[in-house]
Amino acid sequence: MQDYLLLSHIVSQLTPAYGDKDRVFIKTNSAISKGDTANTSCWFFSNNHIGTHIDSAHHFCENGQKTFEIPIRDYFYEKVSIVDIPCTEAKLIDIEDFKTLTTIKPDTELLLIRTGYENYRGEDKYWNDNPGLAPELADYFRELYPALRCVGFDFISLTSWKFRVEGRASHKAFLCPTDGKKSILIIEDMALLKAPNEIDLVVVAPLMVEDGNGGAVTIFAK
């Protein structure tokens, strides 16, 4: 039987945040070890864009689609491609980085970008020296891969901390296109080190919250 994989990080109080500005707080409310009937706890996210999470269009466009408004079927991906673009410092991954890649399927629905930056996740380098995606990649992907609905990667944000102006433009290019082009969802801070080169199915399960500009996701693959 084929192994099932978890492509999202476990949420903890050590979860890194973009710009090192936010935190996850976990507190015990009741504990069997202390004589209580059950184990319960309080989970507090100071920002919903922390840990492995999805950005919906509403994150950067006022009238963009919210997480719970996206059809459920759009969280299931059967055409998945994963590419390796090694990075060890801040840079904008751009079209040139993709021109020589031949492993992306023409009918790709979900593109996973593995840079190896996950290796720095326990260091300040992970949030203050991270790579990002250049804005022009959005239309480049739309032209070459018309079925593409989502891009995920193993660094903390689509926006590089060293290229924040370009990062804001990139978020808008992916999430808020003009001229009738479709939005491409973004999954940030994924766990891809153990992902195989061939993936048959990815299921993305977001928290459905009324504000819906994005948030934590659990990602299963096989």
PDB file of N, CA and C in Angstrom, residues 16-23 49 124 126-130 156-157 159-161 164:
ATOM      1  N   PRO A  16       7.838  29.447  13.363  1.00  0.00           N
ATOM      2  CA  PRO A  16       8.371  30.758  12.959  1.00  0.00           C
ATOM      3  C   PRO A  16       7.319  31.596  12.248  1.00  0.00           C
ATOM      4  N   ALA A  17       7.489  32.909  12.309  1.00  0.00           N
ATOM      5  CA  ALA A  17       6.551  33.836  11.679  1.00  0.00           C
ATOM      6  C   ALA A  17       7.298  34.789  10.763  1.00  0.00           C
ATOM      7  N   TYR A  18       6.634  35.194   9.703  1.00  0.00           N
ATOM      8  CA  TYR A  18       7.216  36.163   8.773  1.00  0.00           C
ATOM      9  C   TYR A  18       7.555  37.447   9.525  1.00  0.00           C
ATOM     10  N   GLY A  19       8.787  37.901   9.390  1.00  0.00           N
ATOM     11  CA  GLY A  19       9.220  39.103  10.087  1.00  0.00           C
ATOM     12  C   GLY A  19       9.417  38.915  11.578  1.00  0.00           C
ATOM     13  N   ASP A  20       9.256  37.674  12.060  1.00  0.00           N
ATOM     14  CA  ASP A  20       9.402  37.362  13.485  1.00  0.00           C
ATOM     15  C   ASP A  20       8.482  38.222  14.344  1.00  0.00           C
ATOM     16  N   LYS A  21       7.286  38.532  13.806  1.00  0.00           N
ATOM     17  CA  LYS A  21       6.386  39.466  14.487  1.00  0.00           C
ATOM     18  C   LYS A  21       5.271  38.785  15.258  1.00  0.00           C
ATOM     19  N   ASP A  22       5.014  37.523  14.984  1.00  0.00           N
ATOM     20  CA  ASP A  22       3.854  36.855  15.567  1.00  0.00           C
ATOM     21  C   ASP A  22       4.244  35.544  16.226  1.00  0.00           C
ATOM     22  N   ARG A  23       3.301  35.007  16.986  1.00  0.00           N
ATOM     23  CA  ARG A  23       3.565  33.787  17.737  1.00  0.00           C
ATOM     24  C   ARG A  23       2.306  32.916  17.805  1.00  0.00           C
ATOM     25  N   HIS A  49      -1.757  34.055   9.391  1.00  0.00           N
ATOM     26  CA  HIS A  49      -0.767  33.682   8.373  1.00  0.00           C
ATOM     27  C   HIS A  49       0.540  33.286   9.062  1.00  0.00           C
ATOM     28  N   ASP A 124      16.949  32.194  12.670  1.00  0.00           N
ATOM     29  CA  ASP A 124      16.455  33.504  12.236  1.00  0.00           C
ATOM     30  C   ASP A 124      16.552  33.643  10.716  1.00  0.00           C
ATOM     31  N   TYR A 126      15.633  31.793   8.526  1.00  0.00           N
ATOM     32  CA  TYR A 126      14.443  31.298   7.837  1.00  0.00           C
ATOM     33  C   TYR A 126      13.456  32.421   7.525  1.00  0.00           C
ATOM     34  N   TRP A 127      13.356  33.396   8.438  1.00  0.00           N
ATOM     35  CA  TRP A 127      12.396  34.471   8.193  1.00  0.00           C
ATOM     36  C   TRP A 127      13.038  35.771   7.694  1.00  0.00           C
ATOM     37  N   ASN A 128      14.327  35.999   7.982  1.00  0.00           N
ATOM     38  CA  ASN A 128      14.895  37.297   7.583  1.00  0.00           C
ATOM     39  C   ASN A 128      15.795  37.219   6.356  1.00  0.00           C
ATOM     40  N   ASP A 129      15.941  36.037   5.778  1.00  0.00           N
ATOM     41  CA  ASP A 129      16.808  35.905   4.604  1.00  0.00           C
ATOM     42  C   ASP A 129      16.192  34.911   3.613  1.00  0.00           C
ATOM     43  N   ASN A 130      14.872  34.850   3.605  1.00  0.00           N
ATOM     44  CA  ASN A 130      14.180  33.836   2.808  1.00  0.00           C
ATOM     45  C   ASN A 130      14.042  34.219   1.334  1.00  0.00           C
ATOM     46  N   ILE A 156       9.107  30.608   4.076  1.00  0.00           N
ATOM     47  CA  ILE A 156       8.103  31.156   4.977  1.00  0.00           C
ATOM     48  C   ILE A 156       7.039  32.018   4.299  1.00  0.00           C
ATOM     49  N   SER A 157       7.361  32.612   3.167  1.00  0.00           N
ATOM     50  CA  SER A 157       6.388  33.483   2.508  1.00  0.00           C
ATOM     51  C   SER A 157       6.732  33.663   1.040  1.00  0.00           C
ATOM     52  N   THR A 159       6.660  36.398  -0.197  1.00  0.00           N
ATOM     53  CA  THR A 159       7.446  37.628  -0.099  1.00  0.00           C
ATOM     54  C   THR A 159       8.768  37.367   0.618  1.00  0.00           C
ATOM     55  N   SER A 160       9.868  37.642  -0.046  1.00  0.00           N
ATOM     56  CA  SER A 160      11.168  37.615   0.617  1.00  0.00           C
ATOM     57  C   SER A 160      11.275  38.833   1.528  1.00  0.00           C
ATOM     58  N   TRP A 161      11.764  38.614   2.745  1.00  0.00           N
ATOM     59  CA  TRP A 161      11.932  39.730   3.691  1.00  0.00           C
ATOM     60  C   TRP A 161      12.866  40.795   3.130  1.00  0.00           C
ATOM     61  N   ARG A 164      10.547  43.134  -0.109  1.00  0.00           N
ATOM     62  CA  ARG A 164       9.153  43.245   0.301  1.00  0.00           C
ATOM     63  C   ARG A 164       8.273  43.965  -0.720  1.00  0.00           C
TER      64      ARG A 164
END
